Amino acid sequence: MNYNSTCDSHRTASAAEAIATGISREGGLFVPERFPQLTQERLLQLSKLSYIERAKDILGEYLTDFTEEELYRCVSGAYAGKFDDESVTNLARLSDNAYLLELWHGPTCAFKDMALQLLPHLLTTSAKKVVDGKEIVILVATSGDTGKAALEGFKDVPGTRMLVFYPEQGVSPMQKLQMTTQEGGNVAVCGIRGNFDDAQTAVKRIFTDQALAERLERSGRMFSSANSINWGRLAPQIVYYISAYCDLLADEEIALGDPINICVPTGNFGNILAAYYAKRMGLPVARLICASNENNVLTEFIETGVYNRNRPFRTTISPSMDILISSNLERLLYALADNDDAQVRALMDSLNAEGSYTLPAPMLERLRDEFAAGCCDDDATRAAIRATFDTYSYLCDPHTAVAVKVYQDYVARTGDSTKTVIASTANPFKFSHSVLEALGEPVEGLAEFELVERLAGRTGCEIPAGLASLKGKAPRFSDVCDREGILDYVVEQLGL
Ligand SMILES: *Cc1c(COP(=O)(O)O)cnc(C)c1O
């Protein structure tokens, strides 16, 4: 299996090359040249396996240059014993037709762990194949959860070095504490005065700076990415949608071949793109429902075909979705254009020049065949947290609550009774302030761990160990820079 670039469909790379480099050198994103097909028989077989075995099987279809033994080592290194649920993910029933796919049982309590526990294994195995001996310098732009999950995945991994940039004013106190207290000799964390888009754009520019890349190369190092532009981040996410279908089958909630819907709280479009890829592999999926917060650029896009980032950036209580430039959308465009790189380039050029683009009619039609969309503001998010807890005794975090609300609106609008898997992307204790406030409790003047303990008291839910252990821990990192200063910071940290 080879990979092409969204900017140049003639460029081919092996899986190991795609993962080791992260982004194609002309700035495109790597995409698989075709989608391996899952038959119903295969789904039935997979439903009898453990998560680790399913992951090894499915990833084997994409990472064809990895040996069986390498794959097994990567997957079991990532998932065995690292998650507080022995089946790695958990599928919780919400109502008659809706299930929450809990993806936050890993060490940092967000769904990013599903990919970022595995990525270091994939990356070091890939690097050995294609660039043996080089140190890999990973730059990460984060809206909150990626940073911590990447730090935790890569800390003290030999042959790697990691620099993380997060919006200083744009993450929750717990997210900030998780990152600034990070241990490990090969990592550094820096706040930026700007938002996630600023951080992501600056980091992407550094990746494609040829002069800098050459200087780094001369010192025996190379850049790579742990953001969802890296194929090694996306591939592991395809697994859990297939696995959720297998769980529904195994539990006799559905019959083989029954279509399901998948609803995903979306920011950078990585998680929902993985669900789309699962569908392209033959997983019976009827509709993909894209849920956004007030930064509803994707809702408008799916409804009208116009992508327009020229709008105010809103800071919300679901910060990991505060994004106006969803970088993985480029991969969807490539698929909707039938791998026509010229069409993708034209749209991306328009996005860079004008901040907007309009899909040609045939692409819009295909988009609307596959996707539905919706959005809600912070008040509706808080109301959804409260209603979900009161009605179903289920406590969800603000990101998951956006998806629950958008799903309920979708059902009210369409009457669609298809069984639906809703991605549950973070543990609610990561956002104790917002969740407690949503439940109608006083929050004024309370310190982070007072909020955490009150939330546990009010709901009877257990505080995850990964968060409890941060109490009283002193921050290690206090650097902050302007967005223009990111390059200088990188140069200084790397001694270039
Ligand atoms: C990252 C994140 C999202 C958004 O996922 P994308 O892949 O960027 O669309 C949603 N919820 C949480 C909790 C996240 O950390």
PDB file of N, CA and C in Angstrom, residues 383-478:
ATOM      1  N   ALA A 383     -26.670  23.067  28.884  1.00  0.00           N
ATOM      2  CA  ALA A 383     -27.996  22.454  29.062  1.00  0.00           C
ATOM      3  C   ALA A 383     -27.946  20.965  28.704  1.00  0.00           C
ATOM      4  N   ALA A 384     -27.150  20.624  27.695  1.00  0.00           N
ATOM      5  CA  ALA A 384     -27.048  19.206  27.290  1.00  0.00           C
ATOM      6  C   ALA A 384     -26.331  18.389  28.364  1.00  0.00           C
ATOM      7  N   ILE A 385     -25.310  18.969  28.999  1.00  0.00           N
ATOM      8  CA  ILE A 385     -24.615  18.253  30.084  1.00  0.00           C
ATOM      9  C   ILE A 385     -25.613  17.954  31.203  1.00  0.00           C
ATOM     10  N   ARG A 386     -26.374  18.975  31.554  1.00  0.00           N
ATOM     11  CA  ARG A 386     -27.341  18.843  32.638  1.00  0.00           C
ATOM     12  C   ARG A 386     -28.426  17.825  32.300  1.00  0.00           C
ATOM     13  N   ALA A 387     -29.005  17.964  31.104  1.00  0.00           N
ATOM     14  CA  ALA A 387     -30.107  17.078  30.712  1.00  0.00           C
ATOM     15  C   ALA A 387     -29.631  15.630  30.586  1.00  0.00           C
ATOM     16  N   THR A 388     -28.428  15.445  30.072  1.00  0.00           N
ATOM     17  CA  THR A 388     -27.916  14.077  29.899  1.00  0.00           C
ATOM     18  C   THR A 388     -27.681  13.437  31.260  1.00  0.00           C
ATOM     19  N   PHE A 389     -27.217  14.248  32.209  1.00  0.00           N
ATOM     20  CA  PHE A 389     -27.003  13.706  33.546  1.00  0.00           C
ATOM     21  C   PHE A 389     -28.345  13.426  34.234  1.00  0.00           C
ATOM     22  N   ASP A 390     -29.268  14.369  34.149  1.00  0.00           N
ATOM     23  CA  ASP A 390     -30.559  14.200  34.821  1.00  0.00           C
ATOM     24  C   ASP A 390     -31.363  13.048  34.209  1.00  0.00           C
ATOM     25  N   THR A 391     -31.347  12.948  32.882  1.00  0.00           N
ATOM     26  CA  THR A 391     -32.194  11.958  32.216  1.00  0.00           C
ATOM     27  C   THR A 391     -31.573  10.567  32.198  1.00  0.00           C
ATOM     28  N   TYR A 392     -30.257  10.518  31.895  1.00  0.00           N
ATOM     29  CA  TYR A 392     -29.632   9.206  31.675  1.00  0.00           C
ATOM     30  C   TYR A 392     -28.565   8.866  32.721  1.00  0.00           C
ATOM     31  N   SER A 393     -28.399   9.736  33.728  1.00  0.00           N
ATOM     32  CA  SER A 393     -27.334   9.555  34.730  1.00  0.00           C
ATOM     33  C   SER A 393     -25.978   9.375  34.067  1.00  0.00           C
ATOM     34  N   TYR A 394     -25.780  10.046  32.955  1.00  0.00           N
ATOM     35  CA  TYR A 394     -24.488   9.943  32.260  1.00  0.00           C
ATOM     36  C   TYR A 394     -23.836  11.315  32.268  1.00  0.00           C
ATOM     37  N   LEU A 395     -22.598  11.352  32.782  1.00  0.00           N
ATOM     38  CA  LEU A 395     -21.890  12.636  32.866  1.00  0.00           C
ATOM     39  C   LEU A 395     -20.971  12.773  31.662  1.00  0.00           C
ATOM     40  N   CYS A 396     -21.213  13.790  30.844  1.00  0.00           N
ATOM     41  CA  CYS A 396     -20.311  13.958  29.701  1.00  0.00           C
ATOM     42  C   CYS A 396     -19.579  15.288  29.763  1.00  0.00           C
ATOM     43  N   ASP A 397     -18.439  15.326  29.123  1.00  0.00           N
ATOM     44  CA  ASP A 397     -17.639  16.551  29.089  1.00  0.00           C
ATOM     45  C   ASP A 397     -18.248  17.492  28.047  1.00  0.00           C
ATOM     46  N   PRO A 398     -17.815  18.754  28.002  1.00  0.00           N
ATOM     47  CA  PRO A 398     -18.455  19.712  27.085  1.00  0.00           C
ATOM     48  C   PRO A 398     -18.328  19.341  25.598  1.00  0.00           C
ATOM     49  N   HIS A 399     -17.232  18.702  25.193  1.00  0.00           N
ATOM     50  CA  HIS A 399     -17.081  18.340  23.778  1.00  0.00           C
ATOM     51  C   HIS A 399     -18.093  17.261  23.398  1.00  0.00           C
ATOM     52  N   THR A 400     -18.179  16.246  24.251  1.00  0.00           N
ATOM     53  CA  THR A 400     -19.134  15.167  24.020  1.00  0.00           C
ATOM     54  C   THR A 400     -20.559  15.711  24.060  1.00  0.00           C
ATOM     55  N   ALA A 401     -20.786  16.672  24.959  1.00  0.00           N
ATOM     56  CA  ALA A 401     -22.130  17.248  25.083  1.00  0.00           C
ATOM     57  C   ALA A 401     -22.548  17.952  23.791  1.00  0.00           C
ATOM     58  N   VAL A 402     -21.605  18.596  23.121  1.00  0.00           N
ATOM     59  CA  VAL A 402     -21.919  19.226  21.833  1.00  0.00           C
ATOM     60  C   VAL A 402     -22.426  18.155  20.859  1.00  0.00           C
ATOM     61  N   ALA A 403     -21.759  17.019  20.848  1.00  0.00           N
ATOM     62  CA  ALA A 403     -22.165  15.943  19.935  1.00  0.00           C
ATOM     63  C   ALA A 403     -23.535  15.384  20.317  1.00  0.00           C
ATOM     64  N   VAL A 404     -23.777  15.216  21.615  1.00  0.00           N
ATOM     65  CA  VAL A 404     -25.070  14.690  22.065  1.00  0.00           C
ATOM     66  C   VAL A 404     -26.194  15.640  21.628  1.00  0.00           C
ATOM     67  N   LYS A 405     -25.958  16.916  21.841  1.00  0.00           N
ATOM     68  CA  LYS A 405     -26.969  17.920  21.482  1.00  0.00           C
ATOM     69  C   LYS A 405     -27.212  17.938  19.961  1.00  0.00           C
ATOM     70  N   VAL A 406     -26.140  17.925  19.199  1.00  0.00           N
ATOM     71  CA  VAL A 406     -26.274  17.963  17.740  1.00  0.00           C
ATOM     72  C   VAL A 406     -26.972  16.688  17.238  1.00  0.00           C
ATOM     73  N   TYR A 407     -26.660  15.549  17.870  1.00  0.00           N
ATOM     74  CA  TYR A 407     -27.348  14.301  17.511  1.00  0.00           C
ATOM     75  C   TYR A 407     -28.848  14.414  17.797  1.00  0.00           C
ATOM     76  N   GLN A 408     -29.194  14.931  18.973  1.00  0.00           N
ATOM     77  CA  GLN A 408     -30.614  15.038  19.331  1.00  0.00           C
ATOM     78  C   GLN A 408     -31.349  15.990  18.385  1.00  0.00           C
ATOM     79  N   ASP A 409     -30.694  17.087  18.040  1.00  0.00           N
ATOM     80  CA  ASP A 409     -31.302  18.017  17.067  1.00  0.00           C
ATOM     81  C   ASP A 409     -31.503  17.332  15.720  1.00  0.00           C
ATOM     82  N   TYR A 410     -30.509  16.535  15.333  1.00  0.00           N
ATOM     83  CA  TYR A 410     -30.573  15.825  14.044  1.00  0.00           C
ATOM     84  C   TYR A 410     -31.768  14.857  14.034  1.00  0.00           C
ATOM     85  N   VAL A 411     -31.951  14.142  15.131  1.00  0.00           N
ATOM     86  CA  VAL A 411     -33.068  13.189  15.205  1.00  0.00           C
ATOM     87  C   VAL A 411     -34.406  13.930  15.180  1.00  0.00           C
ATOM     88  N   ALA A 412     -34.461  15.055  15.904  1.00  0.00           N
ATOM     89  CA  ALA A 412     -35.702  15.833  15.921  1.00  0.00           C
ATOM     90  C   ALA A 412     -36.034  16.349  14.522  1.00  0.00           C
ATOM     91  N   ARG A 413     -35.002  16.698  13.768  1.00  0.00           N
ATOM     92  CA  ARG A 413     -35.183  17.282  12.438  1.00  0.00           C
ATOM     93  C   ARG A 413     -35.527  16.224  11.388  1.00  0.00           C
ATOM     94  N   THR A 414     -34.924  15.035  11.517  1.00  0.00           N
ATOM     95  CA  THR A 414     -35.035  14.054  10.432  1.00  0.00           C
ATOM     96  C   THR A 414     -35.887  12.842  10.789  1.00  0.00           C
ATOM     97  N   GLY A 415     -36.074  12.599  12.081  1.00  0.00           N
ATOM     98  CA  GLY A 415     -36.778  11.382  12.500  1.00  0.00           C
ATOM     99  C   GLY A 415     -35.966  10.118  12.269  1.00  0.00           C
ATOM    100  N   ASP A 416     -34.693  10.263  11.962  1.00  0.00           N
ATOM    101  CA  ASP A 416     -33.829   9.111  11.674  1.00  0.00           C
ATOM    102  C   ASP A 416     -33.653   8.260  12.945  1.00  0.00           C
ATOM    103  N   SER A 417     -34.047   6.982  12.859  1.00  0.00           N
ATOM    104  CA  SER A 417     -33.921   6.132  14.055  1.00  0.00           C
ATOM    105  C   SER A 417     -32.774   5.133  13.935  1.00  0.00           C
ATOM    106  N   THR A 418     -31.871   5.371  12.978  1.00  0.00           N
ATOM    107  CA  THR A 418     -30.702   4.500  12.830  1.00  0.00           C
ATOM    108  C   THR A 418     -29.875   4.527  14.115  1.00  0.00           C
ATOM    109  N   LYS A 419     -29.399   3.358  14.536  1.00  0.00           N
ATOM    110  CA  LYS A 419     -28.539   3.312  15.729  1.00  0.00           C
ATOM    111  C   LYS A 419     -27.306   4.179  15.486  1.00  0.00           C
ATOM    112  N   THR A 420     -26.967   4.957  16.489  1.00  0.00           N
ATOM    113  CA  THR A 420     -25.906   5.946  16.298  1.00  0.00           C
ATOM    114  C   THR A 420     -24.837   5.837  17.365  1.00  0.00           C
ATOM    115  N   VAL A 421     -23.587   5.814  16.919  1.00  0.00           N
ATOM    116  CA  VAL A 421     -22.446   5.838  17.825  1.00  0.00           C
ATOM    117  C   VAL A 421     -21.965   7.279  17.921  1.00  0.00           C
ATOM    118  N   ILE A 422     -21.976   7.820  19.156  1.00  0.00           N
ATOM    119  CA  ILE A 422     -21.502   9.186  19.379  1.00  0.00           C
ATOM    120  C   ILE A 422     -20.115   9.098  20.006  1.00  0.00           C
ATOM    121  N   ALA A 423     -19.134   9.747  19.394  1.00  0.00           N
ATOM    122  CA  ALA A 423     -17.781   9.711  19.957  1.00  0.00           C
ATOM    123  C   ALA A 423     -17.752  10.539  21.239  1.00  0.00           C
ATOM    124  N   SER A 424     -17.329   9.901  22.343  1.00  0.00           N
ATOM    125  CA  SER A 424     -17.175  10.602  23.621  1.00  0.00           C
ATOM    126  C   SER A 424     -15.681  10.844  23.796  1.00  0.00           C
ATOM    127  N   THR A 425     -15.273  12.126  23.741  1.00  0.00           N
ATOM    128  CA  THR A 425     -13.865  12.416  23.475  1.00  0.00           C
ATOM    129  C   THR A 425     -13.024  12.822  24.684  1.00  0.00           C
ATOM    130  N   ALA A 426     -13.651  13.129  25.796  1.00  0.00           N
ATOM    131  CA  ALA A 426     -12.824  13.470  26.968  1.00  0.00           C
ATOM    132  C   ALA A 426     -13.535  13.076  28.251  1.00  0.00           C
ATOM    133  N   ASN A 427     -12.747  12.810  29.269  1.00  0.00           N
ATOM    134  CA  ASN A 427     -13.307  12.571  30.594  1.00  0.00           C
ATOM    135  C   ASN A 427     -13.794  13.914  31.174  1.00  0.00           C
ATOM    136  N   PRO A 428     -15.005  13.934  31.764  1.00  0.00           N
ATOM    137  CA  PRO A 428     -15.558  15.223  32.233  1.00  0.00           C
ATOM    138  C   PRO A 428     -14.684  15.934  33.277  1.00  0.00           C
ATOM    139  N   PHE A 429     -13.863  15.202  34.009  1.00  0.00           N
ATOM    140  CA  PHE A 429     -13.034  15.848  35.037  1.00  0.00           C
ATOM    141  C   PHE A 429     -11.938  16.736  34.441  1.00  0.00           C
ATOM    142  N   LYS A 430     -11.700  16.628  33.139  1.00  0.00           N
ATOM    143  CA  LYS A 430     -10.750  17.551  32.513  1.00  0.00           C
ATOM    144  C   LYS A 430     -11.329  18.954  32.423  1.00  0.00           C
ATOM    145  N   PHE A 431     -12.649  19.042  32.558  1.00  0.00           N
ATOM    146  CA  PHE A 431     -13.326  20.335  32.381  1.00  0.00           C
ATOM    147  C   PHE A 431     -14.286  20.563  33.553  1.00  0.00           C
ATOM    148  N   SER A 432     -13.762  20.355  34.759  1.00  0.00           N
ATOM    149  CA  SER A 432     -14.617  20.353  35.950  1.00  0.00           C
ATOM    150  C   SER A 432     -15.386  21.656  36.123  1.00  0.00           C
ATOM    151  N   HIS A 433     -14.739  22.789  35.856  1.00  0.00           N
ATOM    152  CA  HIS A 433     -15.393  24.080  36.052  1.00  0.00           C
ATOM    153  C   HIS A 433     -16.669  24.168  35.220  1.00  0.00           C
ATOM    154  N   SER A 434     -16.541  23.907  33.926  1.00  0.00           N
ATOM    155  CA  SER A 434     -17.703  24.023  33.025  1.00  0.00           C
ATOM    156  C   SER A 434     -18.770  22.989  33.354  1.00  0.00           C
ATOM    157  N   VAL A 435     -18.328  21.783  33.687  1.00  0.00           N
ATOM    158  CA  VAL A 435     -19.298  20.707  33.932  1.00  0.00           C
ATOM    159  C   VAL A 435     -20.086  20.976  35.220  1.00  0.00           C
ATOM    160  N   LEU A 436     -19.359  21.409  36.257  1.00  0.00           N
ATOM    161  CA  LEU A 436     -20.012  21.705  37.541  1.00  0.00           C
ATOM    162  C   LEU A 436     -20.988  22.862  37.389  1.00  0.00           C
ATOM    163  N   GLU A 437     -20.564  23.877  36.654  1.00  0.00           N
ATOM    164  CA  GLU A 437     -21.425  25.027  36.397  1.00  0.00           C
ATOM    165  C   GLU A 437     -22.678  24.582  35.644  1.00  0.00           C
ATOM    166  N   ALA A 438     -22.505  23.692  34.680  1.00  0.00           N
ATOM    167  CA  ALA A 438     -23.645  23.192  33.902  1.00  0.00           C
ATOM    168  C   ALA A 438     -24.647  22.471  34.796  1.00  0.00           C
ATOM    169  N   LEU A 439     -24.128  21.840  35.857  1.00  0.00           N
ATOM    170  CA  LEU A 439     -25.017  21.107  36.766  1.00  0.00           C
ATOM    171  C   LEU A 439     -25.673  22.041  37.784  1.00  0.00           C
ATOM    172  N   GLY A 440     -25.384  23.338  37.642  1.00  0.00           N
ATOM    173  CA  GLY A 440     -26.038  24.316  38.506  1.00  0.00           C
ATOM    174  C   GLY A 440     -25.350  24.524  39.840  1.00  0.00           C
ATOM    175  N   GLU A 441     -24.112  24.094  39.949  1.00  0.00           N
ATOM    176  CA  GLU A 441     -23.373  24.233  41.211  1.00  0.00           C
ATOM    177  C   GLU A 441     -22.540  25.513  41.198  1.00  0.00           C
ATOM    178  N   PRO A 442     -22.295  26.093  42.374  1.00  0.00           N
ATOM    179  CA  PRO A 442     -21.436  27.281  42.419  1.00  0.00           C
ATOM    180  C   PRO A 442     -19.988  26.922  42.098  1.00  0.00           C
ATOM    181  N   VAL A 443     -19.313  27.797  41.347  1.00  0.00           N
ATOM    182  CA  VAL A 443     -17.928  27.527  40.959  1.00  0.00           C
ATOM    183  C   VAL A 443     -17.015  28.707  41.271  1.00  0.00           C
ATOM    184  N   GLU A 444     -17.630  29.835  41.555  1.00  0.00           N
ATOM    185  CA  GLU A 444     -16.882  31.080  41.769  1.00  0.00           C
ATOM    186  C   GLU A 444     -15.769  30.906  42.793  1.00  0.00           C
ATOM    187  N   GLY A 445     -14.560  31.306  42.424  1.00  0.00           N
ATOM    188  CA  GLY A 445     -13.452  31.381  43.379  1.00  0.00           C
ATOM    189  C   GLY A 445     -12.873  30.030  43.808  1.00  0.00           C
ATOM    190  N   LEU A 446     -13.347  28.931  43.220  1.00  0.00           N
ATOM    191  CA  LEU A 446     -12.818  27.625  43.641  1.00  0.00           C
ATOM    192  C   LEU A 446     -11.574  27.241  42.837  1.00  0.00           C
ATOM    193  N   ALA A 447     -10.587  26.677  43.534  1.00  0.00           N
ATOM    194  CA  ALA A 447      -9.373  26.222  42.850  1.00  0.00           C
ATOM    195  C   ALA A 447      -9.685  24.943  42.067  1.00  0.00           C
ATOM    196  N   GLU A 448      -8.819  24.614  41.114  1.00  0.00           N
ATOM    197  CA  GLU A 448      -9.086  23.500  40.202  1.00  0.00           C
ATOM    198  C   GLU A 448      -9.429  22.192  40.936  1.00  0.00           C
ATOM    199  N   PHE A 449      -8.640  21.858  41.960  1.00  0.00           N
ATOM    200  CA  PHE A 449      -8.899  20.563  42.595  1.00  0.00           C
ATOM    201  C   PHE A 449     -10.082  20.589  43.563  1.00  0.00           C
ATOM    202  N   GLU A 450     -10.474  21.805  44.003  1.00  0.00           N
ATOM    203  CA  GLU A 450     -11.732  21.891  44.747  1.00  0.00           C
ATOM    204  C   GLU A 450     -12.892  21.586  43.805  1.00  0.00           C
ATOM    205  N   LEU A 451     -12.783  22.104  42.579  1.00  0.00           N
ATOM    206  CA  LEU A 451     -13.824  21.843  41.581  1.00  0.00           C
ATOM    207  C   LEU A 451     -13.911  20.342  41.280  1.00  0.00           C
ATOM    208  N   VAL A 452     -12.742  19.754  41.096  1.00  0.00           N
ATOM    209  CA  VAL A 452     -12.682  18.319  40.781  1.00  0.00           C
ATOM    210  C   VAL A 452     -13.371  17.512  41.885  1.00  0.00           C
ATOM    211  N   GLU A 453     -13.036  17.836  43.134  1.00  0.00           N
ATOM    212  CA  GLU A 453     -13.597  17.061  44.241  1.00  0.00           C
ATOM    213  C   GLU A 453     -15.104  17.298  44.391  1.00  0.00           C
ATOM    214  N   ARG A 454     -15.516  18.535  44.158  1.00  0.00           N
ATOM    215  CA  ARG A 454     -16.961  18.803  44.222  1.00  0.00           C
ATOM    216  C   ARG A 454     -17.721  18.071  43.135  1.00  0.00           C
ATOM    217  N   LEU A 455     -17.111  18.007  41.972  1.00  0.00           N
ATOM    218  CA  LEU A 455     -17.779  17.308  40.861  1.00  0.00           C
ATOM    219  C   LEU A 455     -17.938  15.822  41.201  1.00  0.00           C
ATOM    220  N   ALA A 456     -16.895  15.254  41.806  1.00  0.00           N
ATOM    221  CA  ALA A 456     -16.980  13.844  42.215  1.00  0.00           C
ATOM    222  C   ALA A 456     -18.092  13.672  43.245  1.00  0.00           C
ATOM    223  N   GLY A 457     -18.162  14.598  44.209  1.00  0.00           N
ATOM    224  CA  GLY A 457     -19.175  14.518  45.260  1.00  0.00           C
ATOM    225  C   GLY A 457     -20.589  14.637  44.696  1.00  0.00           C
ATOM    226  N   ARG A 458     -20.751  15.568  43.783  1.00  0.00           N
ATOM    227  CA  ARG A 458     -22.088  15.833  43.233  1.00  0.00           C
ATOM    228  C   ARG A 458     -22.587  14.689  42.357  1.00  0.00           C
ATOM    229  N   THR A 459     -21.680  14.032  41.633  1.00  0.00           N
ATOM    230  CA  THR A 459     -22.113  13.054  40.622  1.00  0.00           C
ATOM    231  C   THR A 459     -21.839  11.605  41.001  1.00  0.00           C
ATOM    232  N   GLY A 460     -20.968  11.387  41.975  1.00  0.00           N
ATOM    233  CA  GLY A 460     -20.591  10.013  42.301  1.00  0.00           C
ATOM    234  C   GLY A 460     -19.632   9.409  41.281  1.00  0.00           C
ATOM    235  N   CYS A 461     -19.146  10.219  40.339  1.00  0.00           N
ATOM    236  CA  CYS A 461     -18.199   9.693  39.350  1.00  0.00           C
ATOM    237  C   CYS A 461     -16.792   9.712  39.936  1.00  0.00           C
ATOM    238  N   GLU A 462     -15.977   8.800  39.433  1.00  0.00           N
ATOM    239  CA  GLU A 462     -14.641   8.627  39.983  1.00  0.00           C
ATOM    240  C   GLU A 462     -13.634   9.561  39.306  1.00  0.00           C
ATOM    241  N   ILE A 463     -12.770  10.193  40.110  1.00  0.00           N
ATOM    242  CA  ILE A 463     -11.725  11.057  39.551  1.00  0.00           C
ATOM    243  C   ILE A 463     -10.649  10.161  38.933  1.00  0.00           C
ATOM    244  N   PRO A 464     -10.323  10.354  37.655  1.00  0.00           N
ATOM    245  CA  PRO A 464      -9.315   9.468  37.048  1.00  0.00           C
ATOM    246  C   PRO A 464      -7.929   9.685  37.667  1.00  0.00           C
ATOM    247  N   ALA A 465      -7.199   8.586  37.815  1.00  0.00           N
ATOM    248  CA  ALA A 465      -5.902   8.630  38.500  1.00  0.00           C
ATOM    249  C   ALA A 465      -4.929   9.613  37.830  1.00  0.00           C
ATOM    250  N   GLY A 466      -4.960   9.665  36.512  1.00  0.00           N
ATOM    251  CA  GLY A 466      -4.045  10.538  35.767  1.00  0.00           C
ATOM    252  C   GLY A 466      -4.243  12.007  36.093  1.00  0.00           C
ATOM    253  N   LEU A 467      -5.438  12.389  36.496  1.00  0.00           N
ATOM    254  CA  LEU A 467      -5.689  13.778  36.870  1.00  0.00           C
ATOM    255  C   LEU A 467      -5.450  13.975  38.368  1.00  0.00           C
ATOM    256  N   ALA A 468      -5.893  13.008  39.178  1.00  0.00           N
ATOM    257  CA  ALA A 468      -5.722  13.126  40.635  1.00  0.00           C
ATOM    258  C   ALA A 468      -4.252  13.308  40.993  1.00  0.00           C
ATOM    259  N   SER A 469      -3.362  12.667  40.240  1.00  0.00           N
ATOM    260  CA  SER A 469      -1.940  12.708  40.577  1.00  0.00           C
ATOM    261  C   SER A 469      -1.299  14.069  40.294  1.00  0.00           C
ATOM    262  N   LEU A 470      -2.026  14.956  39.632  1.00  0.00           N
ATOM    263  CA  LEU A 470      -1.452  16.286  39.332  1.00  0.00           C
ATOM    264  C   LEU A 470      -1.603  17.255  40.494  1.00  0.00           C
ATOM    265  N   LYS A 471      -2.419  16.876  41.459  1.00  0.00           N
ATOM    266  CA  LYS A 471      -2.702  17.781  42.577  1.00  0.00           C
ATOM    267  C   LYS A 471      -1.408  18.144  43.318  1.00  0.00           C
ATOM    268  N   GLY A 472      -1.168  19.446  43.407  1.00  0.00           N
ATOM    269  CA  GLY A 472       0.006  19.910  44.148  1.00  0.00           C
ATOM    270  C   GLY A 472       1.313  19.813  43.379  1.00  0.00           C
ATOM    271  N   LYS A 473       1.276  19.346  42.151  1.00  0.00           N
ATOM    272  CA  LYS A 473       2.496  19.198  41.374  1.00  0.00           C
ATOM    273  C   LYS A 473       2.943  20.566  40.821  1.00  0.00           C
ATOM    274  N   ALA A 474       4.238  20.867  40.969  1.00  0.00           N
ATOM    275  CA  ALA A 474       4.727  22.179  40.539  1.00  0.00           C
ATOM    276  C   ALA A 474       4.987  22.193  39.029  1.00  0.00           C
ATOM    277  N   PRO A 475       4.579  23.281  38.345  1.00  0.00           N
ATOM    278  CA  PRO A 475       4.854  23.383  36.911  1.00  0.00           C
ATOM    279  C   PRO A 475       6.360  23.431  36.622  1.00  0.00           C
ATOM    280  N   ARG A 476       6.757  22.828  35.523  1.00  0.00           N
ATOM    281  CA  ARG A 476       8.149  22.822  35.081  1.00  0.00           C
ATOM    282  C   ARG A 476       8.394  23.849  33.990  1.00  0.00           C
ATOM    283  N   PHE A 477       7.352  24.139  33.210  1.00  0.00           N
ATOM    284  CA  PHE A 477       7.518  24.997  32.033  1.00  0.00           C
ATOM    285  C   PHE A 477       6.688  26.265  32.170  1.00  0.00           C
ATOM    286  N   SER A 478       7.345  27.429  31.947  1.00  0.00           N
ATOM    287  CA  SER A 478       6.600  28.682  32.040  1.00  0.00           C
ATOM    288  C   SER A 478       6.839  29.587  30.832  1.00  0.00           C
TER     289      SER A 478
END
